[in-house]
Amino acid sequence: MGVLSFRDVWVEYGDKIILERLSLEVAEGSFVSIVGPSGAGKSTFLRLALGQEAPSRGRIFLDGEPLRAEPGPDRGVVFQRYSVFPHMTVLKNVMFGVQCARDGRAARTESIAMLERVGLGHNLDAYPAALSGGMQQRLALAQALITHPRILLLDEPLGALDPGVRLDMHELITELWREHGLTILMVTHDIKEAFKLGTRVIAIDKRRRDPQAPDRYGSTAVYDFPLDKPNAAGRQAVEAMMAPVE
Amino acid sequence: MPRLMNIRPRGGGRILLGLVPILALLLLYAVASQARHTLNPNDKILPTFAAMAAQVNIMALHPDPQTGQIALVADTAASLRRMGIGIGLAAITTLVLGLGIGLLPLVRAGLGPLVAAIAVIPPIAVLPILFIVFGLGETSKIVLIFVGLTPFMVRDLSAHVAAIPEEQLVKAQTLGASTWVVAVRVALPQALPRLIESLRFSLGPAWVFLISAEAIASDVGLGYRIFLVRRYLAMDVIIPYVVWISLLAVALDWALATLSRGLFPWAHPKRLR
């Protein structure tokens, strides 16, 4: 059984079906990329995993336990923006999680080590507003990892960054994933990124469409590629799916 | 030649430009005052600067023979005390209610409509009620400031807290923060600079409420004094008092702005870089 499992999950708002019959298992230590056209329900999927929203039908399990519909310390997250606290210095941002979990005396040393690892060792007392976008995301990663979450959820974490910075971040994320033995679920609209970083790529989209009632059918996992070896055909299929519909 | 909108005065030129209208106004006053005094040496409407200085000397440096107190000092102390207690109570209440309404949907559902309803009542209209309920003493003046400022400030602060990005609140929860920890370590610190800003905006109305209450029923205070001497057309007292009140207002505003920059450097990002 996986760390995180979705069993026949549906999300409906009234007549509008966002997700339908979504089932998937996220294995321990895997790096799962989620792609899909905009509006396909990627964010809804992540909100479910975070517990910001509960499924209308079906169940979600974390380590075999039913997931409470509330964010908790077992799931770390990095959003595209607003992931860090603007009123805390870099160091305090990272120490926050340790202090919430337990007595924070060891928090300082531990947090400094984590910040040095992500390359922010020289910015401990800076406020986030003084950091570049890439540095802010490094901080958000350090902040999420310090509490050792069971699964790390990344919501378009590099979407707002310049291409060069993005490449550096790819390296950092891959390294951290290996070093900490993380299980990562990353939502992205960048197919290249999805295939480069992931050990598995899942594409979600509507399987059926009713032109008269576009909300009649929801999205589900239409492709699921394990990437133990390079999968050029898979990538072409996903690219075709993401291409704008004529 | 650049467009008019692109010409920016700098350094000394800018200060000079700011001084010109002030000096012009003072000069205009002096000329007008002079003109009236040539016609009638006893004119009270536009007293000369010399006459005002003489009055300031009496009010600010010499104890009143009846009370033994220096009038300006006693008035200032009484007014600032009322002002301080009034805005202090308003700030504390705003912080508690603003955080509750902004952060907790349960409290928002419960108190939001009430605060919105109270906020539309013109505070001066409830002044008679305050005089009846709290008497003519200090309490009614402080309560008027409190009632005048709090609903507006609560609405402002709760909107600000509610606008904290959801990402931050979710992030805090994924780091193990309880509601209390989110309130105290995430929402409260981000609410404080906004509260100070909101207080700065509220100082103008606060002075209006204070002077109104003092004008109607008081025996000491800046508002009391100017309305008292109005009976004798004592413009030579009123004008210096108005200038003094303005100076106090500017000083209070400056103190709050400095406090915010000192305590919350992150809230003033221009200074961070």
Coordinates of C-alpha atoms in Angstrom, one line a residue:
Chain A
M1 CA 0.0 0.0 0.0
G2 CA 1.2 3.5 -0.8
V3 CA 1.8 6.5 1.5
L4 CA -1.2 8.3 0.0
S5 CA -4.1 6.5 -1.6
F6 CA -7.1 7.9 -3.4
R7 CA -10.0 5.3 -3.7
D8 CA -12.7 6.1 -6.3
V9 CA -12.7 9.8 -5.4
W10 CA -15.4 12.2 -6.8
V11 CA -15.6 15.9 -6.3
E12 CA -18.9 17.5 -7.3
Y13 CA -20.2 21.0 -6.8
G14 CA -23.9 20.7 -7.3
D15 CA -24.3 19.5 -11.0
K16 CA -20.7 20.3 -11.7
I17 CA -18.4 17.3 -11.7
I18 CA -14.7 18.2 -11.2
L19 CA -13.1 14.8 -10.5
E20 CA -14.6 11.4 -11.0
R21 CA -13.5 7.9 -10.2
L22 CA -10.0 9.0 -9.4
S23 CA -8.0 6.1 -7.8
L24 CA -4.3 6.2 -7.3
E25 CA -1.6 5.0 -4.9
V26 CA 1.4 7.0 -4.2
A27 CA 4.3 4.7 -3.3
E28 CA 6.8 5.4 -0.6
G29 CA 9.8 7.2 -2.0
S30 CA 8.2 8.0 -5.4
F31 CA 8.2 11.4 -7.1
V32 CA 4.8 11.8 -8.7
S33 CA 4.2 14.6 -11.2
I34 CA 0.6 15.5 -11.9
V35 CA 0.0 17.3 -15.2
G36 CA -3.2 18.3 -17.0
P37 CA -4.7 21.2 -18.9
S38 CA -5.8 24.2 -16.9
G39 CA -9.2 23.7 -15.4
A40 CA -8.8 19.9 -15.3
G41 CA -8.9 19.8 -11.6
K42 CA -5.2 19.7 -10.7
S43 CA -5.7 22.2 -7.9
T44 CA -8.8 20.4 -6.6
F45 CA -6.7 17.3 -6.5
L46 CA -4.0 19.0 -4.4
R47 CA -6.6 20.6 -2.1
L48 CA -7.9 17.1 -1.4
A49 CA -4.5 15.8 -0.6
L50 CA -3.9 18.8 1.7
G51 CA -7.3 18.3 3.4
Q52 CA -8.5 21.8 2.4
E53 CA -11.4 20.1 0.8
A54 CA -13.2 16.7 1.4
P55 CA -14.2 14.4 -1.5
S56 CA -18.0 14.2 -2.3
R57 CA -17.6 10.5 -2.7
G58 CA -14.7 8.0 -2.2
R59 CA -12.0 8.0 0.4
I60 CA -8.4 9.2 0.8
F61 CA -5.9 7.4 3.1
L62 CA -2.6 8.5 4.4
D63 CA -0.5 5.6 5.6
G64 CA -3.7 3.5 5.7
E65 CA -5.5 6.0 8.0
P66 CA -8.5 7.9 6.6
L67 CA -7.3 11.5 5.9
R68 CA -8.9 14.2 8.0
A69 CA -10.2 17.1 5.9
E70 CA -7.8 19.5 7.5
P71 CA -4.1 20.4 6.8
G72 CA -1.7 18.7 9.2
P73 CA 2.0 18.3 9.9
D74 CA 2.1 14.9 8.1
R75 CA 1.9 16.7 4.8
G76 CA 4.3 19.4 3.9
V77 CA 3.5 21.9 1.1
V78 CA 5.2 24.5 -1.1
F79 CA 2.9 26.8 -3.1
Q80 CA 3.7 28.9 -6.1
R81 CA 3.5 32.0 -3.9
Y82 CA 2.8 33.2 -0.4
S83 CA 4.4 30.0 1.1
V84 CA 6.6 31.9 3.6
F85 CA 5.7 34.2 6.4
P86 CA 6.6 37.8 5.4
H87 CA 6.8 39.0 9.1
M88 CA 9.5 36.4 10.1
T89 CA 13.1 36.4 9.2
V90 CA 14.5 33.5 7.1
L91 CA 15.6 31.6 10.2
K92 CA 12.4 32.2 12.2
N93 CA 10.4 30.9 9.2
V94 CA 12.2 27.6 9.4
M95 CA 12.2 27.4 13.2
F96 CA 8.4 27.9 13.2
G97 CA 7.7 24.3 12.3
V98 CA 10.1 22.8 14.9
Q99 CA 8.7 25.1 17.6
C100 CA 5.1 24.0 16.8
A101 CA 6.1 20.3 17.0
R102 CA 8.0 20.4 20.3
D103 CA 10.2 22.4 22.6
G104 CA 12.2 24.6 20.3
R105 CA 15.7 24.6 21.9
A106 CA 17.3 22.5 19.3
A107 CA 15.3 24.3 16.6
R108 CA 18.0 26.9 15.9
T109 CA 20.9 24.6 15.1
E110 CA 18.7 22.3 13.1
S111 CA 17.1 25.1 11.1
I112 CA 20.4 26.7 10.4
A113 CA 21.7 23.4 9.0
M114 CA 18.7 23.1 6.8
L115 CA 19.0 26.6 5.5
E116 CA 22.7 26.1 4.7
R117 CA 21.7 23.0 2.8
V118 CA 19.3 25.0 0.5
G119 CA 21.9 27.7 0.1
L120 CA 20.4 30.4 2.4
G121 CA 23.1 30.2 5.1
H122 CA 24.0 33.8 4.6
N123 CA 20.5 35.2 4.7
L124 CA 19.4 34.0 8.1
D125 CA 18.2 37.4 9.4
A126 CA 16.8 38.7 6.1
Y127 CA 13.1 39.1 5.7
P128 CA 11.5 37.3 2.7
A129 CA 10.6 40.5 1.0
A130 CA 14.4 41.1 0.6
L131 CA 14.9 37.7 -1.2
S132 CA 14.5 36.9 -4.9
G133 CA 11.7 34.6 -6.0
G134 CA 14.0 31.6 -6.2
M135 CA 15.4 32.2 -2.8
Q136 CA 11.9 32.5 -1.4
Q137 CA 11.1 29.1 -2.8
R138 CA 14.3 27.6 -1.3
L139 CA 13.1 29.0 2.0
A140 CA 9.7 27.5 1.5
L141 CA 11.3 24.1 0.8
A142 CA 13.5 24.3 3.9
Q143 CA 10.5 25.4 6.0
A144 CA 8.4 22.4 4.8
L145 CA 11.2 19.8 5.2
I146 CA 12.2 20.7 8.7
T147 CA 9.2 18.9 10.1
H148 CA 9.9 15.7 8.1
P149 CA 6.5 15.3 6.5
R150 CA 5.4 11.9 5.3
I151 CA 4.6 13.4 1.9
L152 CA 5.7 16.7 0.3
L153 CA 3.1 18.4 -1.9
L154 CA 4.4 20.9 -4.4
D155 CA 1.8 23.2 -6.1
E156 CA 3.5 24.7 -9.2
P157 CA 6.5 25.5 -7.0
L158 CA 8.5 26.9 -9.9
G159 CA 5.7 28.5 -11.9
A160 CA 6.8 32.0 -11.1
L161 CA 10.5 31.6 -11.6
D162 CA 12.9 32.5 -14.4
P163 CA 14.1 29.6 -16.6
G164 CA 17.7 29.6 -15.3
V165 CA 16.6 29.7 -11.7
R166 CA 14.2 26.9 -12.4
L167 CA 17.0 24.6 -13.5
D168 CA 18.9 25.2 -10.3
M169 CA 15.7 24.4 -8.4
H170 CA 15.2 21.2 -10.3
E171 CA 18.6 20.1 -9.1
L172 CA 17.9 21.1 -5.5
I173 CA 14.6 19.4 -5.4
T174 CA 16.0 16.2 -6.9
E175 CA 18.9 16.2 -4.4
L176 CA 16.7 16.8 -1.4
W177 CA 14.3 14.1 -2.6
R178 CA 17.2 11.6 -2.6
E179 CA 18.9 12.8 0.6
H180 CA 15.7 12.8 2.7
G181 CA 14.0 9.8 1.1
L182 CA 11.0 12.0 0.4
T183 CA 7.7 11.1 -1.2
I184 CA 6.8 14.0 -3.4
L185 CA 3.6 14.9 -5.2
M186 CA 4.1 17.8 -7.6
V187 CA 1.4 19.5 -9.6
T188 CA 2.9 21.4 -12.6
H189 CA 1.8 22.6 -16.0
D190 CA 5.3 22.2 -17.4
I191 CA 5.5 18.7 -19.1
K192 CA 9.2 18.8 -19.4
E193 CA 9.6 19.4 -15.7
A194 CA 7.1 16.7 -14.9
F195 CA 9.1 14.1 -16.9
K196 CA 12.5 15.3 -15.8
L197 CA 11.8 15.2 -12.1
G198 CA 9.2 12.6 -11.7
T199 CA 9.5 8.8 -11.3
R200 CA 5.9 8.7 -12.4
V201 CA 3.8 11.1 -14.4
I202 CA 0.0 11.1 -14.0
A203 CA -2.1 13.2 -16.4
I204 CA -5.6 14.1 -15.3
D205 CA -8.2 15.2 -17.8
K206 CA -11.8 14.5 -18.8
R207 CA -12.1 11.0 -20.3
R208 CA -15.4 11.9 -21.9
R209 CA -16.8 15.3 -23.0
D210 CA -20.4 16.4 -23.6
P211 CA -20.2 19.5 -25.7
Q212 CA -23.8 20.5 -24.6
A213 CA -22.9 20.1 -20.9
P214 CA -19.2 20.5 -20.3
D215 CA -19.6 20.0 -16.6
R216 CA -21.4 16.7 -17.0
Y217 CA -18.2 14.6 -16.8
G218 CA -15.2 15.1 -14.4
S219 CA -11.5 14.6 -14.8
T220 CA -9.7 11.4 -13.8
A221 CA -6.3 9.9 -14.3
V222 CA -6.1 9.4 -18.1
Y223 CA -2.4 8.5 -18.3
D224 CA -0.2 7.0 -15.7
F225 CA 3.5 6.4 -16.7
P226 CA 6.1 4.9 -14.5
L227 CA 9.4 6.4 -15.5
D228 CA 11.8 3.7 -14.6
K229 CA 13.1 4.2 -18.2
P230 CA 12.8 7.2 -20.4
N231 CA 9.4 7.4 -21.9
A232 CA 9.4 9.5 -25.1
A233 CA 6.1 8.0 -26.3
G234 CA 4.4 8.9 -23.0
R235 CA 5.6 12.4 -23.2
Q236 CA 4.3 12.8 -26.7
A237 CA 0.9 11.5 -25.7
V238 CA 0.7 14.0 -22.8
E239 CA 1.9 16.8 -25.0
A240 CA -0.8 16.0 -27.4
M241 CA -3.4 16.0 -24.6
M242 CA -2.2 19.4 -23.3
A243 CA -2.2 21.0 -26.8
P244 CA -5.1 23.4 -27.1
V245 CA -8.2 21.8 -28.5
E246 CA -9.1 23.1 -32.0
Chain B
M1 CA 11.6 70.4 -22.0
P2 CA 10.0 67.4 -20.2
R3 CA 6.3 67.1 -19.6
L4 CA 5.0 68.9 -16.5
M5 CA 4.1 65.6 -14.9
N6 CA 7.7 64.4 -15.2
I7 CA 9.3 67.4 -13.4
R8 CA 10.2 66.3 -9.9
P9 CA 11.5 68.8 -7.4
R10 CA 14.4 67.5 -5.3
G11 CA 16.3 68.4 -2.1
G12 CA 16.3 72.1 -1.2
G13 CA 14.0 73.0 -4.1
R14 CA 11.3 70.7 -2.7
I15 CA 11.5 72.1 0.8
L16 CA 11.4 75.6 -0.6
L17 CA 8.3 74.8 -2.7
G18 CA 6.6 73.4 0.4
L19 CA 7.4 76.6 2.4
V20 CA 6.1 79.0 -0.1
P21 CA 2.3 78.5 0.4
I22 CA 2.8 78.4 4.2
L23 CA 4.7 81.7 4.2
A24 CA 2.3 83.2 1.8
L25 CA -0.6 82.3 4.1
L26 CA 1.2 83.8 7.1
L27 CA 1.9 87.0 5.1
L28 CA -1.7 87.2 3.9
Y29 CA -2.8 87.0 7.6
A30 CA -0.4 89.6 8.7
V31 CA -1.5 92.0 6.0
A32 CA -5.2 91.4 6.7
S33 CA -4.7 91.8 10.5
Q34 CA -2.7 95.0 10.0
A35 CA -5.5 96.4 7.7
R36 CA -8.2 95.7 10.3
H37 CA -6.1 97.1 13.1
T38 CA -5.6 100.4 11.2
L39 CA -9.4 100.7 11.0
N40 CA -10.0 99.6 14.6
P41 CA -7.1 99.2 17.0
N42 CA -9.3 97.0 19.2
D43 CA -10.1 94.5 16.5
K44 CA -10.5 91.0 18.0
I45 CA -11.2 88.9 14.9
L46 CA -7.7 88.9 13.4
P47 CA -5.3 89.5 16.4
T48 CA -1.8 90.5 15.6
F49 CA 1.1 88.0 16.1
A50 CA 2.2 90.1 19.0
A51 CA -1.2 89.9 20.7
M52 CA -1.2 86.1 20.2
A53 CA 2.3 85.8 21.6
A54 CA 1.2 87.8 24.7
Q55 CA -1.7 85.4 25.3
V56 CA 0.4 82.3 24.8
N57 CA 2.8 83.8 27.4
I58 CA -0.1 84.0 29.9
M59 CA -1.7 80.7 29.0
A60 CA 1.5 78.6 28.7
L61 CA 3.9 80.2 31.3
H62 CA 1.8 81.7 34.0
P63 CA -0.4 79.8 36.5
D64 CA -4.1 80.8 36.5
P65 CA -4.7 82.8 39.7
Q66 CA -7.9 80.8 40.4
T67 CA -6.8 77.3 39.9
G68 CA -3.0 77.7 40.4
Q69 CA -2.4 75.7 37.3
I70 CA -0.9 76.6 33.9
A71 CA -3.9 76.5 31.6
L72 CA -2.3 75.2 28.5
V73 CA -0.5 72.4 30.4
A74 CA -3.6 71.4 32.3
D75 CA -5.7 71.4 29.1
T76 CA -3.1 69.5 27.2
A77 CA -2.7 66.9 29.9
A78 CA -6.5 66.4 30.3
S79 CA -7.1 66.1 26.5
L80 CA -4.1 63.8 25.9
R81 CA -5.2 61.5 28.8
R82 CA -8.7 61.2 27.3
M83 CA -7.3 60.7 23.9
G84 CA -4.7 58.1 25.1
I85 CA -7.2 56.0 27.0
G86 CA -9.8 56.3 24.3
I87 CA -7.6 55.2 21.4
G88 CA -5.8 52.6 23.6
L89 CA -9.1 50.9 24.5
A90 CA -10.2 51.1 20.8
A91 CA -6.9 49.6 19.7
I92 CA -7.1 46.6 22.1
T93 CA -10.7 45.9 21.3
T94 CA -10.0 46.2 17.6
L95 CA -7.1 43.8 17.9
V96 CA -9.3 41.1 19.6
L97 CA -12.4 41.5 17.5
G98 CA -10.5 42.1 14.2
L99 CA -8.4 38.9 14.7
G100 CA -11.5 36.9 15.7
I101 CA -13.7 38.1 12.8
G102 CA -10.8 38.0 10.3
L103 CA -9.5 34.6 11.2
L104 CA -12.4 32.5 12.5
P105 CA -15.5 32.0 10.2
L106 CA -17.6 31.2 13.3
V107 CA -16.9 34.6 14.9
R108 CA -17.3 36.3 11.5
A109 CA -20.8 34.8 11.1
G110 CA -21.7 35.8 14.7
L111 CA -20.3 39.3 15.0
G112 CA -19.8 40.6 11.4
P113 CA -23.3 41.9 10.9
L114 CA -23.5 43.5 14.3
V115 CA -20.2 45.4 13.7
A116 CA -21.3 46.4 10.2
A117 CA -24.6 47.8 11.7
I118 CA -22.9 49.7 14.5
A119 CA -20.4 51.2 12.1
V120 CA -23.1 53.1 10.3
I121 CA -24.3 55.0 13.4
P122 CA -22.8 58.5 13.5
P123 CA -20.9 58.6 16.8
I124 CA -21.9 62.2 17.6
A125 CA -25.5 61.2 17.5
V126 CA -25.0 58.8 20.4
L127 CA -23.2 61.5 22.5
P128 CA -26.4 62.4 24.3
I129 CA -26.9 58.8 25.2
L130 CA -23.3 58.6 26.5
F131 CA -23.8 61.7 28.6
I132 CA -27.1 60.2 30.1
V133 CA -25.5 56.8 30.7
F134 CA -22.0 57.8 31.8
G135 CA -22.6 61.3 33.2
L136 CA -20.7 64.4 32.2
G137 CA -17.4 63.2 33.6
E138 CA -14.3 61.7 31.9
T139 CA -16.0 58.4 31.1
S140 CA -18.4 59.8 28.5
K141 CA -15.6 61.6 26.6
I142 CA -13.4 58.5 26.5
V143 CA -16.3 56.3 25.5
L144 CA -17.2 58.7 22.6
I145 CA -13.7 58.3 21.2
F146 CA -13.9 54.5 21.7
V147 CA -17.4 54.2 20.1
G148 CA -16.4 56.5 17.3
L149 CA -13.2 54.7 16.3
T150 CA -13.7 51.0 17.2
P151 CA -16.4 49.8 14.6
F152 CA -14.5 51.4 11.7
M153 CA -11.2 50.0 12.9
V154 CA -12.6 46.5 13.5
R155 CA -13.9 46.4 10.0
D156 CA -10.6 47.6 8.5
L157 CA -8.5 45.1 10.6
S158 CA -10.8 42.1 10.1
A159 CA -10.7 42.7 6.3
H160 CA -7.0 42.9 6.5
V161 CA -6.7 39.7 8.5
A162 CA -9.2 37.9 6.2
A163 CA -7.0 38.9 3.3
I164 CA -3.9 37.0 4.6
P165 CA -3.3 34.6 1.7
E166 CA -4.9 31.2 2.4
E167 CA -1.5 29.6 1.4
Q168 CA 0.0 31.1 4.5
L169 CA -2.7 29.7 6.8
V170 CA -2.5 26.2 5.2
K171 CA 1.3 26.3 5.4
A172 CA 1.2 27.1 9.1
Q173 CA -1.2 24.2 9.7
T174 CA 1.1 21.8 7.7
L175 CA 3.8 22.9 10.1
G176 CA 1.7 21.8 13.0
A177 CA 0.3 25.1 14.2
S178 CA -3.0 25.1 16.2
T179 CA -5.6 27.8 15.7
W180 CA -4.1 29.7 18.7
V181 CA -0.6 29.5 17.2
V182 CA -1.8 30.7 13.8
A183 CA -3.7 33.6 15.6
V184 CA -0.7 34.6 17.7
R185 CA 2.2 34.0 15.5
V186 CA 0.8 34.4 12.0
A187 CA -2.2 36.7 12.1
L188 CA -1.4 38.9 15.1
P189 CA 2.0 40.1 13.9
Q190 CA 0.7 40.9 10.5
A191 CA -2.3 42.7 12.0
L192 CA -0.3 45.0 14.2
P193 CA 1.2 47.3 11.6
R194 CA -2.2 47.6 10.0
L195 CA -3.7 48.5 13.3
I196 CA -1.2 51.3 13.7
E197 CA -1.9 52.5 10.2
S198 CA -5.6 52.4 10.9
L199 CA -5.1 54.3 14.2
R200 CA -3.2 57.0 12.2
F201 CA -6.2 57.4 9.9
S202 CA -8.5 57.5 12.9
L203 CA -6.6 60.2 14.8
G204 CA -8.5 62.9 12.8
P205 CA -11.9 61.7 13.8
A206 CA -10.7 61.0 17.3
W207 CA -9.8 64.7 17.7
V208 CA -13.2 65.7 16.4
F209 CA -14.9 63.5 19.0
L210 CA -12.7 64.7 21.8
I211 CA -13.2 68.4 21.1
S212 CA -16.9 67.9 20.6
A213 CA -17.3 66.2 23.9
E214 CA -15.1 68.7 25.7
A215 CA -17.0 71.6 24.1
I216 CA -20.3 70.4 25.4
A217 CA -19.4 69.4 28.9
S218 CA -16.1 69.8 30.6
D219 CA -14.1 72.0 32.9
V220 CA -10.6 71.4 31.5
G221 CA -9.2 70.4 28.1
L222 CA -8.2 71.9 24.8
G223 CA -11.7 71.8 23.3
Y224 CA -13.2 73.2 26.5
R225 CA -10.8 76.1 26.4
I226 CA -11.4 77.2 22.8
F227 CA -15.2 77.0 23.2
L228 CA -15.0 78.8 26.6
V229 CA -13.1 81.8 25.2
R230 CA -15.2 81.9 22.1
R231 CA -17.7 83.8 24.2
Y232 CA -15.3 86.7 24.5
L233 CA -14.3 86.5 20.8
A234 CA -10.8 85.7 22.1
M235 CA -9.2 84.8 18.8
D236 CA -5.8 85.5 20.3
V237 CA -6.3 82.4 22.4
I238 CA -8.3 80.3 19.9
I239 CA -5.8 80.5 17.1
P240 CA -2.7 79.5 19.2
Y241 CA -4.7 76.7 20.6
V242 CA -5.7 75.4 17.2
V243 CA -2.1 75.6 16.1
W244 CA -1.1 73.7 19.3
I245 CA -3.7 71.0 18.6
S246 CA -2.4 70.6 15.1
L247 CA 1.1 70.2 16.4
L248 CA 0.0 67.6 18.8
A249 CA -1.8 65.7 16.1
V250 CA 1.2 65.8 13.8
A251 CA 3.4 64.6 16.7
L252 CA 1.1 61.7 17.5
D253 CA 0.9 60.7 13.9
W254 CA 4.7 60.9 13.6
A255 CA 5.2 58.8 16.8
L256 CA 2.9 56.1 15.5
A257 CA 4.6 56.0 12.1
T258 CA 8.0 55.8 13.7
L259 CA 6.8 53.1 16.1
S260 CA 5.6 51.0 13.2
R261 CA 8.8 51.3 11.2
G262 CA 10.8 50.4 14.3
L263 CA 8.8 47.4 15.4
F264 CA 7.8 46.0 12.1
P265 CA 10.6 46.6 9.5
W266 CA 9.2 43.8 7.3
A267 CA 6.0 45.8 6.8
H268 CA 7.9 48.6 5.2
P269 CA 9.7 46.7 2.4
K270 CA 11.1 49.8 0.8
R271 CA 13.5 50.1 3.7
L272 CA 14.5 46.4 3.6
R273 CA 16.1 46.3 0.3

